Structures are given as C-alpha cells and as structure tokens.
Amino acid sequence: DQQVKQNSPSLSVQEGRISILNCDYTNSMFDYFLWYKKYPAEGPTFLISISSIKDKNEDGRFTVFLNKSAKHLSLHIVPSQPGDSAVYFCAASGQTGANNLFFGTGTRLTVIP
Amino acid sequence: DSGVTQTPKHLITATGQRVTLRCSPRSGDLSVYWYQQSLDQGLQFLIQYYNGEERAKGNILERFSAQQFPDLHSELNLSSLELGDSALYFCASSRHITGGFGAEAFFGQGTRLTVV
C-alpha cells in the first residue's frame, strides 16, 4: 500500500524554466514532508522540508507547497539548472515518535541545457 | 560525503544464502535506519535502531534481522535469500529519535545486492 505517490516517473524541463514535481499522500496523520534528491550511485540527500502547520517553505531556488485538504505537495525549482538533473523523492512522516519515513517512488528530472 | 559508510557497495550471492550488510553512522548519530529500494519502487522503511535498541519496524521480512552494536554501527542480516531480495539497501543515520527527521537524516551510498 503506497501511502506516498509520485505519479510522474519522469520530467524534462529546459534550463532556466520552472520544474514542478508533484506528490500525493493518503494518510491524513502525516505531519512532516520532505524532498530528497538522489544522484546515481549516491544515497538520497535531504533537500527541503515542510511541516503541516505551513503551506509553503522556500529555500533559494527550491520551494515546497503543501495543500493539506488535497493531500498534495509540490516542489518548485526556479530557475532549473542542468545540475538539478536527478531523481527526486517525496517523503512523509507522522505521529510524534514515529520516525519511519514513507517514500514515493521518485521522479527523474532531466534539465535540458 | 554524508559521513555514513556502508559496506560492501556491491554483493552478488546465490539464492538460499545469507549475507550481512554493514553501516557505520555519522559520528555522534545515535539512530540508524535501514531502507530497501527495489526496482521501480520507492524507498521502503525496514527498521530503526536508537542507541542499540530497536525503535521502529517497517516492512521487514522475518528472514531479515538487524542489530546495532555498542559502537553504534549496525548490521542488516538477510537470510534464505530469494531472487526478489535483489535491491539497493540504504542505511541512514540521525542524531534525534523523534521529529525533525529531515535535515538531520543522512544516507549512505547503499549496498546493491544481487541474488542469482
């Protein structure tokens, strides 16, 4: 049962344009959401997170939006750069004391120079 | 370099065999997490240890077991291996046991297990 879903396995964007990666979740108990970035032959690295008490969190070129009513979050990258090409995983966590993260299947972003 | 070390990087073994994957967390991190990534699957949480004790269990098969030693390194033991166990196994570590998982979680490069 996939509680966190990334329905787009891949996305291609021109350099300089906006990349929008989407993620949906089913468990209303999730209260903390994260995006991880993964390059080939490396482990995932933390990118940005958002708590359920917020609807937006921004860090440089990266912004995460959370729509709790729709159980949907998105990651915006503006402007996109070739170095952003990687697999992006959405993850969710919930309930104080529960440390296991539930990951989506990932979206492969390709930024075309 | 995340500071989390996993060995070996690659492992090829036959069905029915048993293997041990090793993880050394970042210095000072007390929590260790194990994840499995199969083909076309997201990262599936297996198990978490905090300071030597099991703290959370996910979709870990009974054929799999883990432990965390006094020096905080962890081992994931996989036995009676099946073809379907072929996957990338990631270890992650963090300092805290509750909340704030995000920025404090660091992943190793993973061990690619191939069962033939």
Tab-separated table of C-alpha atoms in Angstrom:
chain	number	residue	atom	x	y	z
A	1	ASP	CA	0.000	0.000	0.000
A	2	GLN	CA	1.789	3.098	-1.275
A	3	GLN	CA	0.922	5.924	1.096
A	4	VAL	CA	3.046	8.433	-0.764
A	5	LYS	CA	2.704	8.583	-4.520
A	6	GLN	CA	4.645	10.298	-7.220
A	7	ASN	CA	2.664	9.639	-10.346
A	8	SER	CA	5.142	11.095	-12.803
A	9	PRO	CA	8.153	8.834	-13.183
A	10	SER	CA	9.987	11.415	-15.266
A	11	LEU	CA	10.007	15.087	-16.166
A	12	SER	CA	12.058	17.053	-18.701
A	13	VAL	CA	12.465	20.803	-18.449
A	14	GLN	CA	14.508	23.380	-20.323
A	15	GLU	CA	17.290	25.099	-18.412
A	16	GLY	CA	16.076	28.329	-16.851
A	17	ARG	CA	12.434	27.259	-16.758
A	18	ILE	CA	10.435	26.108	-13.758
A	19	SER	CA	10.381	22.451	-12.707
A	20	ILE	CA	7.312	21.293	-10.804
A	21	LEU	CA	7.393	17.903	-9.141
A	22	ASN	CA	4.218	16.577	-7.595
A	23	CYS	CA	3.459	14.239	-4.742
A	24	ASP	CA	0.233	12.921	-3.247
A	25	TYR	CA	-0.305	11.152	0.042
A	26	THR	CA	-3.159	9.217	1.539
A	27	ASN	CA	-2.501	9.217	5.285
A	28	SER	CA	-4.012	12.271	6.977
A	29	MET	CA	-1.811	11.618	10.033
A	30	PHE	CA	1.308	12.679	8.150
A	31	ASP	CA	2.535	15.980	9.543
A	32	TYR	CA	6.012	16.408	8.127
A	33	PHE	CA	7.006	16.250	4.496
A	34	LEU	CA	10.384	16.178	2.840
A	35	TRP	CA	12.008	16.118	-0.542
A	36	TYR	CA	15.173	14.190	-1.157
A	37	LYS	CA	17.393	14.322	-4.205
A	38	LYS	CA	19.324	11.340	-5.462
A	39	TYR	CA	22.154	11.188	-7.956
A	40	PRO	CA	23.215	7.848	-9.471
A	41	ALA	CA	25.453	5.752	-7.229
A	42	GLU	CA	24.767	8.021	-4.259
A	43	GLY	CA	22.360	7.894	-1.365
A	44	PRO	CA	19.449	10.347	-1.177
A	45	THR	CA	20.293	13.771	0.190
A	46	PHE	CA	17.861	15.987	2.030
A	47	LEU	CA	16.662	18.953	0.018
A	48	ILE	CA	13.805	20.743	1.752
A	49	SER	CA	11.001	20.017	4.181
A	50	ILE	CA	7.711	21.437	5.346
A	51	SER	CA	5.639	20.992	8.454
A	52	SER	CA	1.896	20.529	8.189
A	53	ILE	CA	1.352	23.830	10.008
A	54	LYS	CA	2.713	25.658	6.974
A	55	ASP	CA	1.643	25.753	3.369
A	56	LYS	CA	4.899	26.983	1.861
A	57	ASN	CA	8.584	26.772	2.564
A	58	GLU	CA	11.250	28.376	0.447
A	59	ASP	CA	14.991	27.790	0.283
A	60	GLY	CA	16.775	29.560	-2.529
A	61	ARG	CA	15.619	28.157	-5.856
A	62	PHE	CA	13.537	25.488	-4.138
A	63	THR	CA	10.010	25.971	-2.815
A	64	VAL	CA	7.729	23.322	-1.404
A	65	PHE	CA	3.981	23.883	-1.332
A	66	LEU	CA	1.600	21.865	0.817
A	67	ASN	CA	-2.129	21.559	0.256
A	68	LYS	CA	-3.422	19.569	3.210
A	69	SER	CA	-7.012	19.438	2.070
A	70	ALA	CA	-5.949	17.868	-1.205
A	71	LYS	CA	-3.198	15.801	0.446
A	72	HIS	CA	-0.834	17.132	-2.151
A	73	LEU	CA	2.571	18.701	-2.129
A	74	SER	CA	4.779	20.003	-4.851
A	75	LEU	CA	8.380	21.043	-5.281
A	76	HIS	CA	9.144	24.016	-7.493
A	77	ILE	CA	12.645	24.625	-8.793
A	78	VAL	CA	13.216	28.032	-10.338
A	79	PRO	CA	15.270	28.504	-12.395
A	80	SER	CA	16.103	24.910	-13.269
A	81	GLN	CA	19.751	24.112	-13.864
A	82	PRO	CA	21.388	21.086	-15.526
A	83	GLY	CA	22.890	20.129	-12.165
A	84	ASP	CA	19.360	19.656	-10.854
A	85	SER	CA	19.015	16.565	-13.037
A	86	ALA	CA	18.455	13.748	-10.547
A	87	VAL	CA	15.749	11.571	-9.062
A	88	TYR	CA	13.581	13.411	-6.553
A	89	PHE	CA	11.832	11.516	-3.785
A	90	CYS	CA	8.953	12.849	-1.802
A	91	ALA	CA	8.663	11.529	1.764
A	92	ALA	CA	6.245	11.888	4.643
A	93	SER	CA	6.341	11.246	8.338
A	94	GLY	CA	3.718	11.402	11.007
A	95	GLN	CA	2.907	10.988	14.667
A	96	THR	CA	5.425	12.140	17.204
A	97	GLY	CA	7.791	9.302	17.944
A	98	ALA	CA	7.277	7.565	14.643
A	99	ASN	CA	10.467	8.028	12.766
A	100	ASN	CA	9.908	5.964	9.706
A	101	LEU	CA	9.624	7.949	6.559
A	102	PHE	CA	7.300	6.845	3.797
A	103	PHE	CA	8.834	7.492	0.418
A	104	GLY	CA	7.315	7.891	-3.011
A	105	THR	CA	8.738	6.054	-5.996
A	106	GLY	CA	10.599	9.082	-7.256
A	107	THR	CA	10.519	11.376	-10.287
A	108	ARG	CA	13.513	11.564	-12.579
A	109	LEU	CA	14.087	15.198	-13.523
A	110	THR	CA	16.134	15.995	-16.605
A	111	VAL	CA	17.070	19.626	-17.160
A	112	ILE	CA	17.996	20.185	-20.779
A	113	PRO	CA	20.718	22.771	-21.390
B	1	ASP	CA	30.187	12.632	1.577
B	2	SER	CA	27.333	12.160	4.039
B	3	GLY	CA	29.542	10.589	6.691
B	4	VAL	CA	27.508	7.379	6.627
B	5	THR	CA	29.527	4.415	5.427
B	6	GLN	CA	28.010	1.264	4.020
B	7	THR	CA	29.898	-1.868	3.096
B	8	PRO	CA	30.071	-3.647	0.809
B	9	LYS	CA	28.993	-1.466	-2.118
B	10	HIS	CA	28.088	-4.460	-4.229
B	11	LEU	CA	27.211	-8.013	-3.317
B	12	ILE	CA	26.311	-10.928	-5.550
B	13	THR	CA	25.128	-14.128	-3.956
B	14	ALA	CA	23.050	-17.193	-4.693
B	15	THR	CA	19.518	-17.965	-3.610
B	16	GLY	CA	19.285	-19.550	-0.196
B	17	GLN	CA	22.402	-17.848	1.066
B	18	ARG	CA	22.834	-15.403	3.943
B	19	VAL	CA	24.548	-12.016	3.785
B	20	THR	CA	25.365	-9.226	6.205
B	21	LEU	CA	25.309	-5.569	5.277
B	22	ARG	CA	27.160	-3.130	7.445
B	23	CYS	CA	26.544	0.509	8.252
B	24	SER	CA	28.643	2.998	10.186
B	25	PRO	CA	26.612	6.091	11.091
B	26	ARG	CA	27.872	9.647	11.185
B	27	SER	CA	29.895	10.474	14.233
B	28	GLY	CA	27.530	11.351	17.064
B	29	ASP	CA	24.394	9.960	15.416
B	30	LEU	CA	22.506	7.543	17.620
B	31	SER	CA	19.735	6.488	15.239
B	32	VAL	CA	20.251	4.137	12.340
B	33	TYR	CA	17.598	3.368	9.756
B	34	TRP	CA	17.553	0.706	7.058
B	35	TYR	CA	15.706	1.131	3.791
B	36	GLN	CA	15.216	-1.105	0.781
B	37	GLN	CA	14.819	0.183	-2.751
B	38	SER	CA	13.686	-2.403	-5.255
B	39	LEU	CA	13.371	-1.759	-8.963
B	40	ASP	CA	10.718	0.894	-9.687
B	41	GLN	CA	9.893	1.113	-6.010
B	42	GLY	CA	10.354	3.935	-3.587
B	43	LEU	CA	12.439	3.593	-0.501
B	44	GLN	CA	10.768	1.106	1.834
B	45	PHE	CA	11.490	1.512	5.522
B	46	LEU	CA	12.714	-1.678	7.126
B	47	ILE	CA	13.797	-0.973	10.677
B	48	GLN	CA	15.242	1.656	13.020
B	49	TYR	CA	17.605	1.395	15.949
B	50	TYR	CA	18.369	4.055	18.508
B	51	ASN	CA	21.380	3.690	20.768
B	52	GLY	CA	21.362	-0.072	20.463
B	53	GLU	CA	17.627	-0.642	20.826
B	54	GLU	CA	15.049	-1.365	18.171
B	55	ARG	CA	12.686	1.606	17.950
B	56	ALA	CA	10.540	1.131	14.878
B	57	LYS	CA	9.807	-1.647	12.454
B	58	GLY	CA	8.525	-1.372	8.938
B	59	ASN	CA	8.079	-3.887	6.175
B	60	ILE	CA	10.903	-6.116	7.242
B	61	LEU	CA	10.631	-9.794	6.396
B	62	GLU	CA	11.124	-12.411	9.096
B	63	ARG	CA	14.121	-13.666	7.113
B	64	PHE	CA	15.760	-10.301	7.748
B	65	SER	CA	17.129	-9.062	11.033
B	66	ALA	CA	19.248	-6.184	12.215
B	67	GLN	CA	21.140	-5.024	15.230
B	68	GLN	CA	23.038	-2.011	16.440
B	69	PHE	CA	26.221	-2.564	18.351
B	70	PRO	CA	27.678	-0.600	21.322
B	71	ASP	CA	29.910	1.364	18.933
B	72	LEU	CA	26.654	2.315	17.120
B	73	HIS	CA	27.420	0.594	13.857
B	74	SER	CA	24.602	-1.531	12.538
B	75	GLU	CA	24.286	-4.724	10.570
B	76	LEU	CA	21.408	-5.943	8.459
B	77	ASN	CA	21.291	-9.709	8.088
B	78	LEU	CA	19.436	-11.201	5.157
B	79	SER	CA	18.948	-14.966	5.113
B	80	SER	CA	17.393	-17.603	2.870
B	81	LEU	CA	17.804	-15.119	0.059
B	82	GLU	CA	15.367	-15.092	-2.811
B	83	LEU	CA	15.629	-13.506	-6.248
B	84	GLY	CA	13.148	-10.851	-5.142
B	85	ASP	CA	15.514	-9.663	-2.426
B	86	SER	CA	17.734	-8.125	-5.071
B	87	ALA	CA	17.658	-4.420	-4.319
B	88	LEU	CA	19.565	-1.401	-3.093
B	89	TYR	CA	19.778	-1.319	0.675
B	90	PHE	CA	20.338	2.086	2.232
B	91	CYS	CA	21.314	2.980	5.721
B	92	ALA	CA	20.610	6.419	7.155
B	93	SER	CA	21.541	7.987	10.448
B	94	SER	CA	20.350	10.868	12.551
B	95	ARG	CA	21.007	12.296	15.985
B	96	HIS	CA	17.451	12.568	17.175
B	97	ILE	CA	14.879	9.934	17.907
B	98	THR	CA	11.737	11.948	17.398
B	99	GLY	CA	10.672	14.501	14.891
B	100	GLY	CA	12.843	16.719	12.769
B	101	PHE	CA	13.879	13.779	10.705
B	102	GLY	CA	14.557	15.862	7.686
B	103	ALA	CA	17.753	17.782	7.841
B	104	GLU	CA	19.348	15.523	10.379
B	105	ALA	CA	18.976	12.350	8.308
B	106	PHE	CA	21.992	11.339	6.257
B	107	PHE	CA	22.043	8.422	3.858
B	108	GLY	CA	24.897	6.155	2.918
B	109	GLN	CA	25.644	5.274	-0.691
B	110	GLY	CA	23.841	1.975	-0.383
B	111	THR	CA	24.675	-1.675	-0.924
B	112	ARG	CA	23.492	-3.181	-4.174
B	113	LEU	CA	22.525	-6.787	-3.529
B	114	THR	CA	22.056	-9.110	-6.461
B	115	VAL	CA	20.672	-12.570	-5.804
B	116	VAL	CA	21.228	-15.041	-8.636
